[in-house]
Every structure is written in C-alpha cells, then in structure tokens.
JSON list of C-alpha atoms in Angstrom, two decimals:
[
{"chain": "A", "resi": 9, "resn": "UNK", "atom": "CA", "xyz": [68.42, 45.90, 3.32]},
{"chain": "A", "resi": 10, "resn": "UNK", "atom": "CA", "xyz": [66.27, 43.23, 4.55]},
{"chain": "A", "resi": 11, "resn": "UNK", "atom": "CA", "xyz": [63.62, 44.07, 6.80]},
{"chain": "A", "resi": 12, "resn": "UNK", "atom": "CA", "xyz": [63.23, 42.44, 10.06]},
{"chain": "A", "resi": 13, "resn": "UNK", "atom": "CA", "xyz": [60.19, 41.48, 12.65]},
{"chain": "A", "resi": 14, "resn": "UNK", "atom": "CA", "xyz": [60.70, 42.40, 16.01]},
{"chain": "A", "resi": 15, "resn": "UNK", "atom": "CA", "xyz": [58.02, 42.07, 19.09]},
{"chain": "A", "resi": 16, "resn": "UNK", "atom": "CA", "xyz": [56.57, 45.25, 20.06]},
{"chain": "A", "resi": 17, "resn": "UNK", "atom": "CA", "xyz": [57.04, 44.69, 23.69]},
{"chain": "A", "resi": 18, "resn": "UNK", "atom": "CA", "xyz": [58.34, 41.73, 26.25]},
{"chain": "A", "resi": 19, "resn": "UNK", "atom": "CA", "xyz": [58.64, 42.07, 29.62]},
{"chain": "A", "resi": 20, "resn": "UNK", "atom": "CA", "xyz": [61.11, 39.88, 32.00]},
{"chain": "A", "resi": 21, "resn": "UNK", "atom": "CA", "xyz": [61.48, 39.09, 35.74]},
{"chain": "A", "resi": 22, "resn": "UNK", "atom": "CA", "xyz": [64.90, 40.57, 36.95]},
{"chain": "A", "resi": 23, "resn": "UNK", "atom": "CA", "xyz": [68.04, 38.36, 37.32]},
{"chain": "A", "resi": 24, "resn": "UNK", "atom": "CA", "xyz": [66.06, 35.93, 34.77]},
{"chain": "A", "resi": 25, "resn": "UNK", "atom": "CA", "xyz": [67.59, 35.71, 31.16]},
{"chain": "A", "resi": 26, "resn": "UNK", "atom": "CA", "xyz": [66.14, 37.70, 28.68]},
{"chain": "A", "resi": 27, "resn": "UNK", "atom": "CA", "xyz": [65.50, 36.44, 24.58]},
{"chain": "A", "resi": 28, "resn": "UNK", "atom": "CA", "xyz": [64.14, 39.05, 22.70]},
{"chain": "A", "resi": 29, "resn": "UNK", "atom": "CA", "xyz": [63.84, 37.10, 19.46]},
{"chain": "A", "resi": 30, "resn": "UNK", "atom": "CA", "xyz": [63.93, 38.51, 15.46]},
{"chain": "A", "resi": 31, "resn": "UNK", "atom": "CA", "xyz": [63.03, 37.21, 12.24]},
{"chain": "A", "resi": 32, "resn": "UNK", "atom": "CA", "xyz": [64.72, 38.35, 9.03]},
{"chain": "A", "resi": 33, "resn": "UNK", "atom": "CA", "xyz": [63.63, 35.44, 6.85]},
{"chain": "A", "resi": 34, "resn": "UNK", "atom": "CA", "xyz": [64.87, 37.47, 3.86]},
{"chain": "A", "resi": 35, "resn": "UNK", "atom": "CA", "xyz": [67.99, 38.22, 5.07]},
{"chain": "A", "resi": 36, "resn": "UNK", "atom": "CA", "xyz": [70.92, 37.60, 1.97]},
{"chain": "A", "resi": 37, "resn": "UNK", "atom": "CA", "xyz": [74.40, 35.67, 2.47]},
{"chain": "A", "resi": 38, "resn": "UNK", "atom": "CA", "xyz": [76.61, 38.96, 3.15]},
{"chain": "A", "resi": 39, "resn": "UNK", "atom": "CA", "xyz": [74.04, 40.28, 5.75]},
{"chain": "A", "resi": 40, "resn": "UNK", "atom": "CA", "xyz": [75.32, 40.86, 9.24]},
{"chain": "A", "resi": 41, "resn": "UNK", "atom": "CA", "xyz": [72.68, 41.16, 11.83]},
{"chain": "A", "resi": 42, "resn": "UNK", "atom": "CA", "xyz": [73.71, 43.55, 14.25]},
{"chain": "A", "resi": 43, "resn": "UNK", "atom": "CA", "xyz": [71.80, 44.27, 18.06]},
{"chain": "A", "resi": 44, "resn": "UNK", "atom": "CA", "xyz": [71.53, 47.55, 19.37]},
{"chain": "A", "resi": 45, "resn": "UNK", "atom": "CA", "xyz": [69.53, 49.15, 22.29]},
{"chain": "A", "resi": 46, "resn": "UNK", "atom": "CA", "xyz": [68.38, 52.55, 23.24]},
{"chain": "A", "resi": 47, "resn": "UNK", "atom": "CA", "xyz": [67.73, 53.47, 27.15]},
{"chain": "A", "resi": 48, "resn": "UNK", "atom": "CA", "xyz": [65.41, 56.14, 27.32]},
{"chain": "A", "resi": 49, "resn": "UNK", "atom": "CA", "xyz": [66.12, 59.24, 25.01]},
{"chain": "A", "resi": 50, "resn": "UNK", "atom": "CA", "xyz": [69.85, 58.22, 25.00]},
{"chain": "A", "resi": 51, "resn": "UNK", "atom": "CA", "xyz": [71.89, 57.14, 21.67]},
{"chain": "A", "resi": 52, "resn": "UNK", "atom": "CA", "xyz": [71.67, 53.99, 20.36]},
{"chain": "A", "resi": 53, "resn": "UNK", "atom": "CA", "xyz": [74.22, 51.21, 22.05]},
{"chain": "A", "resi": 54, "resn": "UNK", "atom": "CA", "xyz": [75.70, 49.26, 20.13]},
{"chain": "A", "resi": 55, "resn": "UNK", "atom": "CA", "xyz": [75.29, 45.92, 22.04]},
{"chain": "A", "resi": 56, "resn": "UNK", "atom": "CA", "xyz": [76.80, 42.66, 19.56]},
{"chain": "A", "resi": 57, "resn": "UNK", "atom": "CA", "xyz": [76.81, 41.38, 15.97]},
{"chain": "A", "resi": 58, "resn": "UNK", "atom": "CA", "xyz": [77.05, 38.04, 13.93]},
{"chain": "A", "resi": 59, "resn": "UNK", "atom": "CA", "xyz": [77.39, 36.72, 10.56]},
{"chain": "A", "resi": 60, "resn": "UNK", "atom": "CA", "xyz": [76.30, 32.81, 11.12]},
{"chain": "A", "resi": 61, "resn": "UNK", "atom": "CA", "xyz": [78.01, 32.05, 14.36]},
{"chain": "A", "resi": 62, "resn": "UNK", "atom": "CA", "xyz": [76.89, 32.64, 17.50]},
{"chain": "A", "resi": 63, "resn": "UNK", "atom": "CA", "xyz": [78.64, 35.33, 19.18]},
{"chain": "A", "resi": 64, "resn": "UNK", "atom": "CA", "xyz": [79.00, 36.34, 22.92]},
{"chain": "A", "resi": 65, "resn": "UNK", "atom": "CA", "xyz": [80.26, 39.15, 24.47]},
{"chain": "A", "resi": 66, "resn": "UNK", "atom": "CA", "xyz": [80.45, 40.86, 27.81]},
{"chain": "A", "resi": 67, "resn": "UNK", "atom": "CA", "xyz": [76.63, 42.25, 27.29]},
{"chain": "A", "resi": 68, "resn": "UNK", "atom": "CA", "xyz": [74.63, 39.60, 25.29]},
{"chain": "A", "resi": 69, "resn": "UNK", "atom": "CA", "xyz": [74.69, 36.54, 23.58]},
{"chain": "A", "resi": 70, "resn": "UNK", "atom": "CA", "xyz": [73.64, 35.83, 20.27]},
{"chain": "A", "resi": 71, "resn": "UNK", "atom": "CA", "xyz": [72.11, 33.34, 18.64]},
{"chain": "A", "resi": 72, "resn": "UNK", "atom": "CA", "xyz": [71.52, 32.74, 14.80]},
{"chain": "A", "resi": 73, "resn": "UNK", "atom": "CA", "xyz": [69.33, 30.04, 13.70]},
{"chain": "A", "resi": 74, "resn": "UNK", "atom": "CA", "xyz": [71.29, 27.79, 10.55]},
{"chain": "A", "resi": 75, "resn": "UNK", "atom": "CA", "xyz": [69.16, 29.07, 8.31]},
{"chain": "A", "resi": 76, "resn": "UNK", "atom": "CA", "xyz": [70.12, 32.54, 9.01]},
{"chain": "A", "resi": 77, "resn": "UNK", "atom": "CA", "xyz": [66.23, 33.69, 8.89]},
{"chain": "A", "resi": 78, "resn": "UNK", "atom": "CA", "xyz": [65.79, 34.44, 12.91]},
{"chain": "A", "resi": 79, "resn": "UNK", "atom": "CA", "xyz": [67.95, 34.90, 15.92]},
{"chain": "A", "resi": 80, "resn": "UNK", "atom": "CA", "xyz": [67.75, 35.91, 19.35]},
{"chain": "A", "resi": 81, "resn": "UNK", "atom": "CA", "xyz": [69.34, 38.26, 21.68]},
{"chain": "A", "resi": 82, "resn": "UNK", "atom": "CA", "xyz": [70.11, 37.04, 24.81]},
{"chain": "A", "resi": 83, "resn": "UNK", "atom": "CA", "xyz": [70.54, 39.06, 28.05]},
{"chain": "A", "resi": 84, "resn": "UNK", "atom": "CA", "xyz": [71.40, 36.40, 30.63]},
{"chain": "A", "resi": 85, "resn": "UNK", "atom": "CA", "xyz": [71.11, 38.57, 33.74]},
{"chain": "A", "resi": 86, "resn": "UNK", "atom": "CA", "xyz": [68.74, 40.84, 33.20]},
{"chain": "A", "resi": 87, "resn": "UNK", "atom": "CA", "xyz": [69.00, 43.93, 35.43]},
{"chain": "A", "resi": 88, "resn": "UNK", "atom": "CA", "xyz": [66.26, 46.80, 35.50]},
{"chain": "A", "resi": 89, "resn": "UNK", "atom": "CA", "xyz": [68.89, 49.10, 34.00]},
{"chain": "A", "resi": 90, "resn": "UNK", "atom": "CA", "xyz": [68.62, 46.81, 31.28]},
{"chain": "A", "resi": 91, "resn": "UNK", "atom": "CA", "xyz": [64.55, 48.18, 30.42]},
{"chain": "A", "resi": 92, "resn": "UNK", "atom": "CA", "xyz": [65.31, 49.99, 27.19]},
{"chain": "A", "resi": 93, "resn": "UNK", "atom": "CA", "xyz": [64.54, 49.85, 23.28]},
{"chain": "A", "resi": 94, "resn": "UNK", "atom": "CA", "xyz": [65.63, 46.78, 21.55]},
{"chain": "A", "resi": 95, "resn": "UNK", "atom": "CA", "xyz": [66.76, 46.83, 17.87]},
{"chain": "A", "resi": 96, "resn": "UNK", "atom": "CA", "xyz": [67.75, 43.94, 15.43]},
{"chain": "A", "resi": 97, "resn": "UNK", "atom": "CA", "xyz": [69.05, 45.15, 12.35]},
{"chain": "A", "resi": 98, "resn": "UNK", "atom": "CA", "xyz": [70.58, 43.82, 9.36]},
{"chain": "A", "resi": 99, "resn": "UNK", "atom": "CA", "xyz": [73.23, 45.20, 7.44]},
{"chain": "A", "resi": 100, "resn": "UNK", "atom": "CA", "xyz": [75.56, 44.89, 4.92]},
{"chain": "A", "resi": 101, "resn": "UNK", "atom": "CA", "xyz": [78.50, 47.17, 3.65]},
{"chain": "A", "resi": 102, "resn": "UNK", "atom": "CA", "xyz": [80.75, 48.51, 6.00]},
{"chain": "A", "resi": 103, "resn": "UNK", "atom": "CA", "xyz": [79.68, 52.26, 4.96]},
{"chain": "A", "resi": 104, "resn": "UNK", "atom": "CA", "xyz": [76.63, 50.87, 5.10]},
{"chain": "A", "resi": 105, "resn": "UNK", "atom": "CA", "xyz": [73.52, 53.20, 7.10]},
{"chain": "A", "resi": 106, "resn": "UNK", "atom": "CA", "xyz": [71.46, 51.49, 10.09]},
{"chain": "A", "resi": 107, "resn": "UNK", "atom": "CA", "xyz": [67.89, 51.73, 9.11]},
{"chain": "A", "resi": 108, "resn": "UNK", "atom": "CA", "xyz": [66.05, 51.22, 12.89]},
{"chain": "A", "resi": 109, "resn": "UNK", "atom": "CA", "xyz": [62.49, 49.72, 13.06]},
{"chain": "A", "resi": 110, "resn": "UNK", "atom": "CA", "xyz": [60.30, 50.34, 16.09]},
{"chain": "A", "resi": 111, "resn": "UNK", "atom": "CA", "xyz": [62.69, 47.74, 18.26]},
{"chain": "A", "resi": 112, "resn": "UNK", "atom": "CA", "xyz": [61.41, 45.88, 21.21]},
{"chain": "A", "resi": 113, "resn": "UNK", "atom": "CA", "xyz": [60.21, 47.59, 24.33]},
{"chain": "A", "resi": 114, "resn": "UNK", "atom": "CA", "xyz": [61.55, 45.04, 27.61]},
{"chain": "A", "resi": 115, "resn": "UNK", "atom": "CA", "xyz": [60.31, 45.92, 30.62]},
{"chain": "A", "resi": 116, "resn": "UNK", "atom": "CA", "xyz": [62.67, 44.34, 33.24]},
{"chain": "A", "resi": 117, "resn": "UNK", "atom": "CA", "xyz": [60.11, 43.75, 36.23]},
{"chain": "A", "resi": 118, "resn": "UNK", "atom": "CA", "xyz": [61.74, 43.74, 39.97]},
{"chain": "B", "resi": 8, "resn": "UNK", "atom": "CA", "xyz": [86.50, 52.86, 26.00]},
{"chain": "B", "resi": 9, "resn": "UNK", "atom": "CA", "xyz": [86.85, 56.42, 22.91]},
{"chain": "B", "resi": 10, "resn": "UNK", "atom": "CA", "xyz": [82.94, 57.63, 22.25]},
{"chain": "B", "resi": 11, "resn": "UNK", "atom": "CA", "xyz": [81.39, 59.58, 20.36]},
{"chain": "B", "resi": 12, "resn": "UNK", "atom": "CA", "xyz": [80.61, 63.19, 21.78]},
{"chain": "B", "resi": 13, "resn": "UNK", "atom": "CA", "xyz": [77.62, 65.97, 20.90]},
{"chain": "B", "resi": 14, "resn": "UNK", "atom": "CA", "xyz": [77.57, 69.22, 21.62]},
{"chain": "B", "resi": 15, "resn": "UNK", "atom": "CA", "xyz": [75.65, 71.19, 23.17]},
{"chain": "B", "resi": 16, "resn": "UNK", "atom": "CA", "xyz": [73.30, 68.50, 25.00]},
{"chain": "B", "resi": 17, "resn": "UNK", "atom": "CA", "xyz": [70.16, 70.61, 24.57]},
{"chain": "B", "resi": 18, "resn": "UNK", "atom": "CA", "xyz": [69.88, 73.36, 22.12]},
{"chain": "B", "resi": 19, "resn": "UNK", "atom": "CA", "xyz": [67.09, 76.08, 22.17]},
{"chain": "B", "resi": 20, "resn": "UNK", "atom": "CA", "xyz": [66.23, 78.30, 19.06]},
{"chain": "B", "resi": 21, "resn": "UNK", "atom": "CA", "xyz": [64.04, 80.42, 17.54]},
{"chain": "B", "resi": 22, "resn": "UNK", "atom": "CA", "xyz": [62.32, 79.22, 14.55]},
{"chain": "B", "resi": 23, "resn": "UNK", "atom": "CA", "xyz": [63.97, 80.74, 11.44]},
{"chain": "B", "resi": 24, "resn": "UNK", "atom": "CA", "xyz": [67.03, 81.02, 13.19]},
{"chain": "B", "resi": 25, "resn": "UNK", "atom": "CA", "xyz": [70.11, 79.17, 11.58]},
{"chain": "B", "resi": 26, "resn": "UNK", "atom": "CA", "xyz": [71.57, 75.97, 14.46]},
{"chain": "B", "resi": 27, "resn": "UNK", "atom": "CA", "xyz": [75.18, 73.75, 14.30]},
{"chain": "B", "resi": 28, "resn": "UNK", "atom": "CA", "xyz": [75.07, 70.64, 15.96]},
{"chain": "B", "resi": 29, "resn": "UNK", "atom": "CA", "xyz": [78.40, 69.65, 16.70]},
{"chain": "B", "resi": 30, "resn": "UNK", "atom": "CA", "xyz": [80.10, 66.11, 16.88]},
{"chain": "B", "resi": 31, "resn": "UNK", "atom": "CA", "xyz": [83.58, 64.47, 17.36]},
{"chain": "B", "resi": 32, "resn": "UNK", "atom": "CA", "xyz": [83.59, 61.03, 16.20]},
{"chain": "B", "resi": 33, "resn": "UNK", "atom": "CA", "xyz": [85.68, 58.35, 17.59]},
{"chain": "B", "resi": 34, "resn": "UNK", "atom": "CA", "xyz": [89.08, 58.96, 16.03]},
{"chain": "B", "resi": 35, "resn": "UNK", "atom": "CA", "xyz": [90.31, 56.55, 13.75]},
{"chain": "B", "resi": 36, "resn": "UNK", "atom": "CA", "xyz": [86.60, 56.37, 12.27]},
{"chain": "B", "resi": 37, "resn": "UNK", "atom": "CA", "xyz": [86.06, 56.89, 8.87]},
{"chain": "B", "resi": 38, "resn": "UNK", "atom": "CA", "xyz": [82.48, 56.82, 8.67]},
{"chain": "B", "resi": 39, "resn": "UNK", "atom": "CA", "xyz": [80.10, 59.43, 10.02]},
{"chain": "B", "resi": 40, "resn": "UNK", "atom": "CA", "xyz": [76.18, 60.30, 10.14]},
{"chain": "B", "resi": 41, "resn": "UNK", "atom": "CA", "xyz": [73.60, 62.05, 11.20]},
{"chain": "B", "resi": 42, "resn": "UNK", "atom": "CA", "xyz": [69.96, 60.45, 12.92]},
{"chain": "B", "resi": 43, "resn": "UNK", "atom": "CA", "xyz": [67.36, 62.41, 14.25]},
{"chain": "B", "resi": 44, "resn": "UNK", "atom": "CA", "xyz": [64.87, 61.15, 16.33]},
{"chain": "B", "resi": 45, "resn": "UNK", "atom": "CA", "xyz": [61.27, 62.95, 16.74]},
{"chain": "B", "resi": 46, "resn": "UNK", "atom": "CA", "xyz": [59.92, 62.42, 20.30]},
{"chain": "B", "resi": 47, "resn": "UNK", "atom": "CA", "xyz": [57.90, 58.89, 20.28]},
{"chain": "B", "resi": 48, "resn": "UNK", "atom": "CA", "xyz": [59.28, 58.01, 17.09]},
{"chain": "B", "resi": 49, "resn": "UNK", "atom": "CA", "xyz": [61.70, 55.84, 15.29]},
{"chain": "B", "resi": 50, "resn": "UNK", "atom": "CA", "xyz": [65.40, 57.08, 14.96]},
{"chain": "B", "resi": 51, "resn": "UNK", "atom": "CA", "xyz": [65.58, 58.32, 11.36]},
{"chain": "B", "resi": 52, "resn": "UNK", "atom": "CA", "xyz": [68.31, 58.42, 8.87]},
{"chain": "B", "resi": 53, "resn": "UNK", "atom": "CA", "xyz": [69.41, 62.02, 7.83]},
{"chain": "B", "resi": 54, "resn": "UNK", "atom": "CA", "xyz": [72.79, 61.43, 6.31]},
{"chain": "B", "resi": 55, "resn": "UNK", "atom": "CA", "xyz": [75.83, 59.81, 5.66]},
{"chain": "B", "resi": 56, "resn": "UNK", "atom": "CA", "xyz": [79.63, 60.74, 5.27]},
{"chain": "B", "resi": 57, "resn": "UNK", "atom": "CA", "xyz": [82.89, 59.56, 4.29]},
{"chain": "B", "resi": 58, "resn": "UNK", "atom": "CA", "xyz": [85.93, 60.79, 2.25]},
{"chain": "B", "resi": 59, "resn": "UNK", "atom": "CA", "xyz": [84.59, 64.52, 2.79]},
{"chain": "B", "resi": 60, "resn": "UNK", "atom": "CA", "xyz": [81.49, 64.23, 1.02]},
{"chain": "B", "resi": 61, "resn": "UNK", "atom": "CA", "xyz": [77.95, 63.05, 1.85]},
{"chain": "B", "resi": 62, "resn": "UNK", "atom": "CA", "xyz": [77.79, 59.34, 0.29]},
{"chain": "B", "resi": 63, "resn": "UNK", "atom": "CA", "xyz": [73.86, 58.97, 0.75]},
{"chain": "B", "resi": 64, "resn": "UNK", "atom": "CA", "xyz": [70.98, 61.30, 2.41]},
{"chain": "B", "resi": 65, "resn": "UNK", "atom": "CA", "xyz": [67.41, 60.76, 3.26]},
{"chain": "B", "resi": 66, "resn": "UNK", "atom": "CA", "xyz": [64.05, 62.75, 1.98]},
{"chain": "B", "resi": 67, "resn": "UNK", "atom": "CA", "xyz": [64.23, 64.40, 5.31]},
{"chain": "B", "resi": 68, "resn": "UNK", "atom": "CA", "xyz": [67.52, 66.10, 4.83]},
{"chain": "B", "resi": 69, "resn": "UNK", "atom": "CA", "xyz": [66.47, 68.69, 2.07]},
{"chain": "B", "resi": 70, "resn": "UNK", "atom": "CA", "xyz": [68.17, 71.62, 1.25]},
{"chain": "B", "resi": 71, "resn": "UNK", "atom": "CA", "xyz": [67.76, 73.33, 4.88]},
{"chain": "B", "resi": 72, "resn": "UNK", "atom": "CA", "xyz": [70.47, 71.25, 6.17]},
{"chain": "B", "resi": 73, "resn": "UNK", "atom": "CA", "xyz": [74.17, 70.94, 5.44]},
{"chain": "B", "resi": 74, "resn": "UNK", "atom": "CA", "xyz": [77.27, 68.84, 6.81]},
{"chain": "B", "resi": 75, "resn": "UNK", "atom": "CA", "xyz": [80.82, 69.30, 7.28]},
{"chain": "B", "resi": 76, "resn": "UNK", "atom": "CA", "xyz": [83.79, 67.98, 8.25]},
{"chain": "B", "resi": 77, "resn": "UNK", "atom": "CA", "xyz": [85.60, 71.50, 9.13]},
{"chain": "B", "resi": 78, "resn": "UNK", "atom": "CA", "xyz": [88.85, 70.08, 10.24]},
{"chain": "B", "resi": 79, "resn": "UNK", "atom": "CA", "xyz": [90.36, 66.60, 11.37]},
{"chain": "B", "resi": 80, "resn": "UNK", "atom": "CA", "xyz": [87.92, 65.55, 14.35]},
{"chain": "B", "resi": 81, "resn": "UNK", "atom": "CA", "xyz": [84.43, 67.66, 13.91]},
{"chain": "B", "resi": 82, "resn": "UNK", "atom": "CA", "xyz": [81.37, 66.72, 11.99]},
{"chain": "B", "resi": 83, "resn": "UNK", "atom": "CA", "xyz": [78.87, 69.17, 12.06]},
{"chain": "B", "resi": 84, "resn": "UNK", "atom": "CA", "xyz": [75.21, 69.11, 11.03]},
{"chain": "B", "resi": 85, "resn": "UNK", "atom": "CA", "xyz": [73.56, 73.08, 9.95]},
{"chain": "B", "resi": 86, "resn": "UNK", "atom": "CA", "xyz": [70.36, 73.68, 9.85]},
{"chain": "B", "resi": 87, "resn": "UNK", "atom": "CA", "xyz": [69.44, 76.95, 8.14]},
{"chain": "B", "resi": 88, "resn": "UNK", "atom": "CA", "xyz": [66.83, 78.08, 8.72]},
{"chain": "B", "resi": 89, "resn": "UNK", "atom": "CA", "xyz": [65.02, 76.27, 11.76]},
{"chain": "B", "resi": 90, "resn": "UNK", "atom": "CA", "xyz": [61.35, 74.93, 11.62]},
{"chain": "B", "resi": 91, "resn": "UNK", "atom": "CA", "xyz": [59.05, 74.24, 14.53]},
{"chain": "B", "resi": 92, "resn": "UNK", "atom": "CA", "xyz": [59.26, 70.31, 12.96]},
{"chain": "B", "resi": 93, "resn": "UNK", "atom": "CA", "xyz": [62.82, 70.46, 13.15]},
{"chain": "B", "resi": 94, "resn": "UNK", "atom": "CA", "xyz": [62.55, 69.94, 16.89]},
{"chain": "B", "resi": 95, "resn": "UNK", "atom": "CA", "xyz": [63.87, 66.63, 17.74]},
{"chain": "B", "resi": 96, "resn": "UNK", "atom": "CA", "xyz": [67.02, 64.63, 19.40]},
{"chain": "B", "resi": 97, "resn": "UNK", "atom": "CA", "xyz": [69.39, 65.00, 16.59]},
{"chain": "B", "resi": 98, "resn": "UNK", "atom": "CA", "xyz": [72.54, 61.59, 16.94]},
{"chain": "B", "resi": 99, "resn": "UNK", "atom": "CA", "xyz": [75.87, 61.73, 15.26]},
{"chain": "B", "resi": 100, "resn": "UNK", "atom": "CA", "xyz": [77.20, 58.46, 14.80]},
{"chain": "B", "resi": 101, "resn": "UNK", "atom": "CA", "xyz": [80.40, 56.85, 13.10]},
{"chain": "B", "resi": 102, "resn": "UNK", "atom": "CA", "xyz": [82.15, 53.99, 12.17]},
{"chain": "B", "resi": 103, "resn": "UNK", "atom": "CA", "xyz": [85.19, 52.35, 11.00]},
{"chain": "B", "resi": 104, "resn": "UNK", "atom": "CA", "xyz": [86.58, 50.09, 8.52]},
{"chain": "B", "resi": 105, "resn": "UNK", "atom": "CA", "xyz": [84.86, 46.75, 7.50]},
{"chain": "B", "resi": 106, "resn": "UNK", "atom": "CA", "xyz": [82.09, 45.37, 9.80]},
{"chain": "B", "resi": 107, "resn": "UNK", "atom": "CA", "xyz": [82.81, 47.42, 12.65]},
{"chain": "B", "resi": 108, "resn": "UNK", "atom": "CA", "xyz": [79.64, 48.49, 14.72]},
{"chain": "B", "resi": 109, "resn": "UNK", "atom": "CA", "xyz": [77.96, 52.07, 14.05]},
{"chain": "B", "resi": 110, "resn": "UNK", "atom": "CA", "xyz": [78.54, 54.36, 17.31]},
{"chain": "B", "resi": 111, "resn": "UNK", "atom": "CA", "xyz": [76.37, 56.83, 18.50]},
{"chain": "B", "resi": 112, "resn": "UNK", "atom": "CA", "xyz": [76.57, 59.96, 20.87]},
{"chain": "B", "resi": 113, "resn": "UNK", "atom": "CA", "xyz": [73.82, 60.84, 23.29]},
{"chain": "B", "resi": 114, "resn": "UNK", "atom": "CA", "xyz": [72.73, 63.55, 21.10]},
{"chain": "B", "resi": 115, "resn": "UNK", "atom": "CA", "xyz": [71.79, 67.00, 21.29]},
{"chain": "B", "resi": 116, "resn": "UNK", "atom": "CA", "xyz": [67.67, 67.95, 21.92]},
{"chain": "B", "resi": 117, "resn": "UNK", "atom": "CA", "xyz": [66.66, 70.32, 19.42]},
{"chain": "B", "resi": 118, "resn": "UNK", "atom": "CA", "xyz": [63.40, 72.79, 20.79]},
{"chain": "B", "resi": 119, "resn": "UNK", "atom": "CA", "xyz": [62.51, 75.16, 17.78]},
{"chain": "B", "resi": 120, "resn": "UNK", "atom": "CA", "xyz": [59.80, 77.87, 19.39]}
]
C-alpha cells in the first residue's frame, strides 16, 4: 500500500471549515483513498472515499488533486464534537486491510 | 443505519487466563477483522477473514490467538492464554463487496492484571 503524510496536529475555530490535508505522492492508479476518524478511544468512523473525483457526502468533502498525489478532507462546519483522530488511508482490493498511520489530531477550538 | 457490535465493552482478566472477544458484523458483510489498539498508540492490524478462513495476519497475532466464525453472524477473536501486553482496545471490523468502506465497532477494553 502506499504510504501517506498526514499533519500531526491542526487545530480550527468552530463553525469555520476544516482541511486537514494528505499527501500520497506514491499512490498507484487502482488506489482508493479512503478518510476515517477516531473520537476518543472509540472505533474508527468511516467518514468518505474517492478514486479521482471529488466526492461529498453528508460528513465531509473531498478533494483529490489531478495528479492523484494529495487531497484534502474537508469538514465545512466544524463542530467541537468534531475534535477527534484524523486518518487518510489508501487502499486497494476490496478484501483489502486498512493499515492506520498516526492520523491528524484537530482540535476544534470554541 | 446496521453497525457493527462488540461484546463485552470492557473485559477484565487474569493474566494466563484464556478471553473471547465477541463481534457481529454488519450482515450482508463478507469481510471481517480484528485491530487492536494499545493505549496512545496506532490502531494495529491483527487479522483478516473471509470465506471461513483467515486470508492475512500480522506479527502480532502469533499463535496465542485464534478466530472464528462459529455460526452465521459471530466473529470471535481467542486469546489463550492472556499476557499483561495483551491489554489493549481490541476493534472488529468488516466489510462488503468491492470498494465498500471497512466498519468498525467501538471495541471491547482488554485489562490483563
């Protein structure tokens, strides 16, 4: 799997949109990049995914950069219940594991 | 919305002593694993699952532990015989066909004393 670069922390004013931004510059053609969260000691939440396209869904936004090698998670509201663990991950076959890196850390400030 | 759902939420047990975490995956999933996550650390790969029998495992998942799928809806992670490192959230996740999205439970806290 490729690897990818995350931030180790952000922090973001509440009700302001949140980017948490990741590169995976070595990311191959049948890589999705998936974005998942986890709120203190809770399982991972499974929060959107994209192949090339930006997606949107009733949590986030996604965008993926043309070349595929970044993107960036976008909270557009962010709430303080929103301060958790943020994870970009790429992956490939549908039986495929999710290997988790250290994630982001956002701090949603009130 | 189905979930995934771990039982028992915290589990306390004598080191030596032999532990089942239980899970019921989301129902039409074909896809199931096991993460463990020592507090302060990363969420780790133990295992993985699918047509009743493990389809990849990690270094950490050595010969102490077991899986099984005992009938249609459980998944069940053994640990034999229980170590004070063993102590740790322990997440069952699964998935379904194609590009569908891993889900997770909340886990079950492992204390070994």
């Amino acid at each position: 799997d490729a690897k990818t670069t995350q931030p180790t922390s952000m922090d973001c004013a509440e009700g302001r949109a949140a980017n948490l931004p990741c590169n995976h510059s070595t990311i191959s053609g049948n890589e999705y990049v998936y974005w998942y969260r986890q709120i203190h000691s809770q399982g991972p939440q499974y929060i959107i995914h994209g192949l090339k396209n930006n997606e949107t869904n009733e949590m986030a936004s996604l965008i993926i950069t043309e070349d595929r090698k970044s993107s960036t998670l976008i909270l557009p509201h962010a709430t303080l219940r929103d301060t958790a663990v943020y994870y970009c991950i790429v992956r490939v076959n549908r039986d495929d594991k999710i290997i988790f890196g250290k994630g982001t850390r956002l701090h949603i400030l009130p | 919305e189905p979930e995934v759902t771990q039982t028992p939420s915290h589990q306390v047990t004598q080191m030596g002593q032999e532990v089942i975490l239980r899970c019921v995956p989301i129902s039409n999933h074909l896809y199931f694993y096991w993460y463990r996550q020592i507090l302060g650390q990363k969420v780790e790969f133990l295992v993985s699952f699918y047509n009743n029998e493990i389809s990849e495992k990690s270094e950490i998942f050595d010969d102490q532990f077991s899986v099984e799928r005992p009938d249609g809806s459980n998944f069940t992670l053994k640990i034999r015989s229980t170590k004070l490192e063993d102590s740790a959230m322990y997440f069952c996740a699964s998935g379904g066909q194609g590009r569908s999205p891993l889900h997770f439970g909340n886990g079950t806290r492992l204390t070994v004393t």
